[in-house]
Every structure is written in C-alpha cells, then in structure tokens.
Amino acid sequence: MRIIRAKDYDHMSRQAANLISAQVILKPDSVLGLATGSSPIGTYQQLIKWFKKGDLDFGQVRTVNLDEYVGLAPVDPQSYYCFMRRNFFDYVNIYPANTNIPYGLNRNAEDECSRYDETIRRLGGIDLQLLGLGVNGHIGFNEPAEYFTKGTHKVTLSESTVQANKRFFEKEEDVPRFAYTMGICDIMQAKRVVMVVSGESKAEIVKRAFFGPVTPFVPASILQLHTDFTLVADDAALKEI
Ligand code: GLP
C-alpha cells in the first residue's frame, strides 16, 4: 500500500488525476473503474481540464462504474448514471457505448448482477479502479458484513449509508434502500486501485481500514492485501495516523 499525502481536497484531486492520466496515456484503451460520491468529483474536474487542454484523450477508454441505486432510471437526476454524465462523461470524449453502469431498473437482481460481471469479464478486467471510502468503511456499496462478497450483488444499504447519502436527496424517504454494486472480488481483481479520501470525518475510518485488522466489518481493509493500492488522502483524513 502506498500513501500519497495531499494538503487539501484540490491537491488530493490533482494527485489522483495524475495517476489516472498516466494510466490513460500509457494504455489509451484502458478499462477504468469509476466511482461516485463527493470525493472523486475534483478528480474528474481535473481530468476534464487536461482533456480540454488537449493533454488527454479518452477516445478508446472503456469504463465500468462501481454501483447504482436499485429502482432509479438512468435519467433520474439522483442516479449514478446521471451523476457520471453531469460530473464527467458529458465533458470528455468517452463514447457512451464504452461506459457501463449497473441498470437500476432491472428488478431481476440475479440477471442484472450476472450481466454486469459478464460485462467486466468481457472487457478483460479493470486496469485502474478509482474508489471513495464510506464513513463505515464501505467501498462501492459493499457494506460491513460477516464475509467479503465476490461478484456484483444487490445490497441493502446500511442506516449509516442512508444517513450519509441523504444530503443528495430532497427527503430522507427518497433515498433508495437497495443498490447493485460490484463485489469485493471484482475490485480486488483490478490491476491498480486508487482511493481518494478527504476531510476529518473520514480520519477515524482511514485509521481502522488501513492501520487495523483486515476484516469484512470494514470492507475497505481488504485493500491492504492488494498488490497495487494507492491511498490519496489529504492531511485532514490522515490526521489519526
Ligand atoms: C457512496 C458511494 C461510494 C462512495 C461513498 C462515499 O455510498 N456508493 O462509492 O465512496 O458514497 O462518498 P463521499 O465521497 O461523498 O464521502
């Protein structure tokens, strides 16, 4: 595990964007695993800037997102599909046909999960997976549990995740209670993993996840075992270590 210490959110975003742009420059047809949440937004903004300057080309890049809320249509402004368009896809030359996100409206969970795992397999796996960190240690929507999950699956969101994500919705009742998420095994099989973490509210979980035991009760802790994992975190998030 490598740690890149950044001064603040903007610095963290630039450092993470550096790693992603190096990946895309060295392998233009990279498969990028992408994340939502407030943590990676700055990283996407930096990548957009470099794209607009002509320094980056996403024409051959393929993407797979970590997760999607069950029950939300791609056109729903709260869907992760919309999030990705609003924060990244609409501003770079990634072909929509090269982007993949679980389909929240497929009520047949078994079908959707196997379809998504097959998509990842068909792409040849993930070259670089970008991650945020939930306050309870979740990655994607892999919530604390008694065991690590393998492939894409349907999860019931924990109360702490519903509380953390309600800021994006008008009312708490609007926060979906279920999601489709890539599994821990999908994430661990990515060749490289880069996590962005910012702010004091994540300091405690950063300590537990990366300086404590590897346990499914803190899903991110398994990344300690990944052979190419980089944690890009700002001073506030690293305050406890
Ligand atoms: C959501 C997403 C995660 C993300 C987490 C943290 O639950 N499913 O992928 O890492 O939120 O979000 P934030 O970066 O806003 O703290």
Coordinates of C-alpha atoms and ligand atoms in Angstrom, one line a residue:
M1 CA 0.0 0.0 0.0
R2 CA 1.2 3.4 -0.9
I3 CA 0.0 6.6 0.6
I4 CA 0.1 10.0 -1.1
R5 CA -0.4 12.7 1.4
A6 CA -2.1 15.8 0.0
K7 CA -2.5 19.3 1.5
D8 CA -6.3 19.5 0.8
Y9 CA -9.1 18.4 -1.4
D10 CA -7.8 20.1 -4.5
H11 CA -4.3 18.8 -4.1
M12 CA -5.7 15.3 -3.5
S13 CA -7.8 15.6 -6.7
R14 CA -4.8 16.6 -8.7
Q15 CA -2.7 13.8 -7.4
A16 CA -5.4 11.2 -8.2
A17 CA -6.0 12.7 -11.6
N18 CA -2.2 12.4 -12.3
L19 CA -2.4 8.6 -11.6
I20 CA -5.4 8.2 -13.9
S21 CA -4.0 10.3 -16.7
A22 CA -0.7 8.4 -16.6
Q23 CA -2.7 5.2 -16.9
V24 CA -4.7 6.5 -19.9
I25 CA -1.6 7.9 -21.6
L26 CA 0.4 4.6 -21.2
K27 CA -2.6 2.5 -22.2
P28 CA -5.1 4.5 -24.3
D29 CA -7.7 1.7 -24.3
S30 CA -7.6 1.3 -20.5
V31 CA -10.6 0.0 -18.6
L32 CA -11.3 2.5 -15.9
G33 CA -13.4 1.5 -12.9
L34 CA -15.1 4.7 -11.7
A35 CA -16.8 5.9 -8.5
T36 CA -19.4 8.4 -7.4
G37 CA -19.7 10.4 -4.3
S38 CA -18.2 13.8 -3.4
S39 CA -14.7 12.6 -3.1
P40 CA -13.9 11.9 -6.8
I41 CA -15.7 15.0 -8.2
G42 CA -12.5 17.1 -8.0
T43 CA -10.5 14.3 -9.7
Y44 CA -13.0 14.3 -12.6
Q45 CA -12.8 18.1 -12.9
Q46 CA -9.0 17.9 -13.2
L47 CA -9.2 15.3 -15.9
I48 CA -11.7 17.4 -17.8
K49 CA -9.3 20.4 -17.6
W50 CA -6.5 18.3 -19.0
F51 CA -8.8 16.9 -21.7
K52 CA -9.8 20.4 -22.7
K53 CA -6.2 21.5 -22.9
G54 CA -5.6 18.6 -25.3
D55 CA -3.4 16.6 -23.0
L56 CA -5.7 13.7 -22.6
D57 CA -7.7 11.5 -25.0
F58 CA -10.5 9.2 -23.7
G59 CA -11.5 8.1 -27.3
Q60 CA -10.5 4.5 -26.6
V61 CA -11.2 4.3 -22.9
R62 CA -13.8 1.9 -21.5
T63 CA -15.4 2.5 -18.1
V64 CA -17.3 0.4 -15.6
N65 CA -18.9 2.1 -12.6
L66 CA -19.0 0.5 -9.2
D67 CA -22.6 0.8 -8.4
E68 CA -26.1 2.1 -8.9
Y69 CA -29.3 2.5 -6.8
V70 CA -31.9 -0.1 -7.5
G71 CA -35.2 1.5 -8.7
L72 CA -33.7 4.6 -10.2
A73 CA -33.8 5.0 -14.0
P74 CA -30.7 6.3 -15.7
V75 CA -32.5 9.5 -16.5
D76 CA -33.3 10.1 -12.8
P77 CA -31.1 13.0 -11.6
Q78 CA -30.2 11.1 -8.5
S79 CA -29.0 8.0 -10.4
Y80 CA -25.3 7.4 -10.6
Y81 CA -25.7 7.3 -14.3
C82 CA -26.7 10.9 -14.3
F83 CA -24.0 11.7 -11.7
M84 CA -21.4 10.4 -14.1
R85 CA -22.8 12.3 -17.1
R86 CA -23.0 15.5 -15.0
N87 CA -19.6 15.3 -13.5
F88 CA -17.5 13.6 -16.2
F89 CA -18.9 11.8 -19.3
D90 CA -20.5 14.9 -20.8
Y91 CA -17.3 16.8 -20.8
V92 CA -14.8 14.4 -22.3
N93 CA -14.7 12.2 -25.4
I94 CA -15.7 8.9 -23.8
Y95 CA -18.2 7.1 -26.1
P96 CA -21.4 6.4 -24.3
A97 CA -21.3 2.9 -25.7
N98 CA -18.0 2.4 -23.9
T99 CA -19.5 3.3 -20.5
N100 CA -21.1 0.7 -18.2
I101 CA -23.2 1.2 -15.1
P102 CA -25.5 -1.4 -13.4
Y103 CA -29.1 -0.9 -14.6
G104 CA -31.1 0.2 -11.6
L105 CA -34.4 -0.6 -13.3
N106 CA -33.7 -4.3 -13.7
R107 CA -35.8 -5.8 -10.9
N108 CA -34.3 -9.2 -11.6
A109 CA -31.2 -8.9 -9.4
E110 CA -29.7 -12.3 -10.4
D111 CA -29.9 -11.4 -14.0
E112 CA -28.5 -7.8 -13.6
C113 CA -25.6 -9.0 -11.4
S114 CA -24.5 -11.8 -13.7
R115 CA -24.9 -9.4 -16.7
Y116 CA -22.6 -6.9 -15.0
D117 CA -20.0 -9.4 -14.0
E118 CA -20.0 -10.7 -17.6
T119 CA -19.5 -7.1 -18.8
I120 CA -16.4 -6.7 -16.6
R121 CA -15.1 -10.1 -17.8
R122 CA -15.7 -9.3 -21.5
L123 CA -13.7 -6.0 -21.0
G124 CA -10.8 -8.1 -19.8
G125 CA -11.0 -6.8 -16.2
I126 CA -10.3 -3.4 -14.8
D127 CA -6.9 -1.7 -15.3
L128 CA -7.4 1.0 -12.7
Q129 CA -10.2 1.2 -10.2
L130 CA -11.0 4.6 -8.6
L131 CA -12.6 4.4 -5.1
G132 CA -14.1 6.6 -2.4
L133 CA -14.5 5.5 1.2
G134 CA -17.8 5.4 3.0
V135 CA -17.8 6.6 6.6
N136 CA -18.5 3.0 7.7
G137 CA -15.6 1.6 5.6
H138 CA -17.7 0.7 2.6
I139 CA -16.3 0.6 -0.9
G140 CA -18.7 0.8 -3.8
F141 CA -21.8 -0.2 -1.8
N142 CA -20.1 -3.2 -0.2
E143 CA -21.3 -2.6 3.3
P144 CA -19.8 -4.0 6.5
A145 CA -20.8 -7.7 6.8
E146 CA -19.7 -11.0 8.1
Y147 CA -17.9 -12.0 4.9
F148 CA -16.4 -10.4 1.8
T149 CA -18.6 -10.6 -1.3
K150 CA -17.3 -11.9 -4.6
G151 CA -19.1 -10.5 -7.7
T152 CA -21.8 -7.9 -8.4
H153 CA -24.7 -8.3 -6.0
K154 CA -27.8 -6.5 -4.6
V155 CA -27.3 -4.9 -1.2
T156 CA -29.5 -3.4 1.4
L157 CA -27.9 -0.1 2.3
S158 CA -27.0 0.3 5.9
E159 CA -28.6 3.0 8.0
S160 CA -25.3 4.9 8.2
T161 CA -25.0 5.0 4.4
V162 CA -28.6 6.2 4.0
Q163 CA -27.9 8.9 6.5
A164 CA -24.6 9.9 4.8
N165 CA -26.2 9.9 1.3
K166 CA -29.5 11.7 2.2
R167 CA -27.7 15.1 1.6
F168 CA -28.1 14.4 -2.1
F169 CA -31.9 13.9 -1.9
E170 CA -34.8 16.2 -1.1
K171 CA -36.2 14.0 1.6
E172 CA -34.7 11.1 3.5
E173 CA -37.7 8.9 2.3
D174 CA -36.4 9.4 -1.3
V175 CA -33.0 7.7 -0.6
P176 CA -33.2 4.3 -2.2
R177 CA -32.7 1.4 0.3
F178 CA -31.1 -1.0 -2.2
A179 CA -28.3 -0.9 -4.7
Y180 CA -26.4 -3.0 -7.2
T181 CA -22.6 -3.0 -6.5
M182 CA -19.5 -4.7 -7.8
G183 CA -18.3 -7.2 -5.3
I184 CA -15.0 -7.1 -3.3
C185 CA -13.5 -9.7 -5.6
D186 CA -14.3 -7.6 -8.7
I187 CA -12.5 -4.6 -7.0
M188 CA -9.6 -6.7 -5.8
Q189 CA -9.0 -8.1 -9.3
A190 CA -8.4 -4.6 -10.7
K191 CA -4.7 -4.3 -11.6
R192 CA -4.4 -1.0 -9.8
V193 CA -6.6 0.6 -7.2
V194 CA -6.6 4.3 -6.3
M195 CA -8.7 5.6 -3.4
V196 CA -9.4 9.3 -2.8
V197 CA -10.3 10.3 0.8
S198 CA -10.7 13.8 2.1
G199 CA -11.7 15.5 5.4
E200 CA -11.7 15.0 9.1
S201 CA -15.0 13.0 9.0
K202 CA -13.0 10.1 7.3
A203 CA -10.0 10.2 9.7
E204 CA -11.2 7.5 12.1
I205 CA -12.3 5.1 9.3
V206 CA -9.0 5.6 7.4
K207 CA -7.2 4.5 10.6
R208 CA -9.4 1.5 11.1
A209 CA -9.4 0.5 7.4
F210 CA -5.6 0.8 6.7
F211 CA -4.0 0.5 10.1
G212 CA -6.2 -2.1 11.7
P213 CA -7.0 -5.7 11.0
V214 CA -8.3 -6.9 7.6
T215 CA -12.0 -7.6 8.3
P216 CA -15.3 -7.7 6.3
F217 CA -16.7 -5.5 9.0
V218 CA -14.5 -2.7 7.5
P219 CA -14.7 -3.7 3.8
A220 CA -12.0 -1.3 2.6
S221 CA -9.5 -3.0 4.9
I222 CA -9.1 -5.8 2.3
L223 CA -7.2 -3.3 0.1
Q224 CA -4.2 -3.7 2.5
L225 CA -3.8 -7.0 0.6
H226 CA -3.9 -5.5 -2.9
T227 CA -0.6 -5.5 -4.7
D228 CA -1.0 -2.1 -6.2
F229 CA -3.2 0.1 -4.0
T230 CA -2.6 3.8 -3.6
L231 CA -4.4 5.8 -1.0
V232 CA -4.5 9.5 -1.9
A233 CA -5.7 11.4 1.1
D234 CA -5.5 14.9 2.5
D235 CA -4.0 15.9 5.8
A236 CA -7.4 16.1 7.5
A237 CA -8.2 12.5 6.5
L238 CA -4.8 11.3 7.7
K239 CA -5.0 13.1 11.0
E240 CA -5.3 9.9 13.1
I241 CA -2.3 8.2 11.7
Ligands
GLP1 C1 -21.4 6.3 -1.8 C2 -20.8 5.5 -3.0 C3 -19.4 5.1 -2.7 C4 -18.6 6.3 -2.1 C5 -19.2 6.8 -0.8 C6 -18.5 7.9 -0.2 O1 -22.0 5.5 -0.9 N1 -21.5 4.4 -3.3 O2 -18.8 4.7 -3.9 O3 -17.3 6.0 -2.0 O4 -20.6 7.1 -1.1 O5 -19.0 9.1 -0.6 P1 -18.3 10.5 -0.4 O6 -17.1 10.6 -1.3 O7 -19.4 11.5 -0.8 O8 -18.0 10.6 1.0

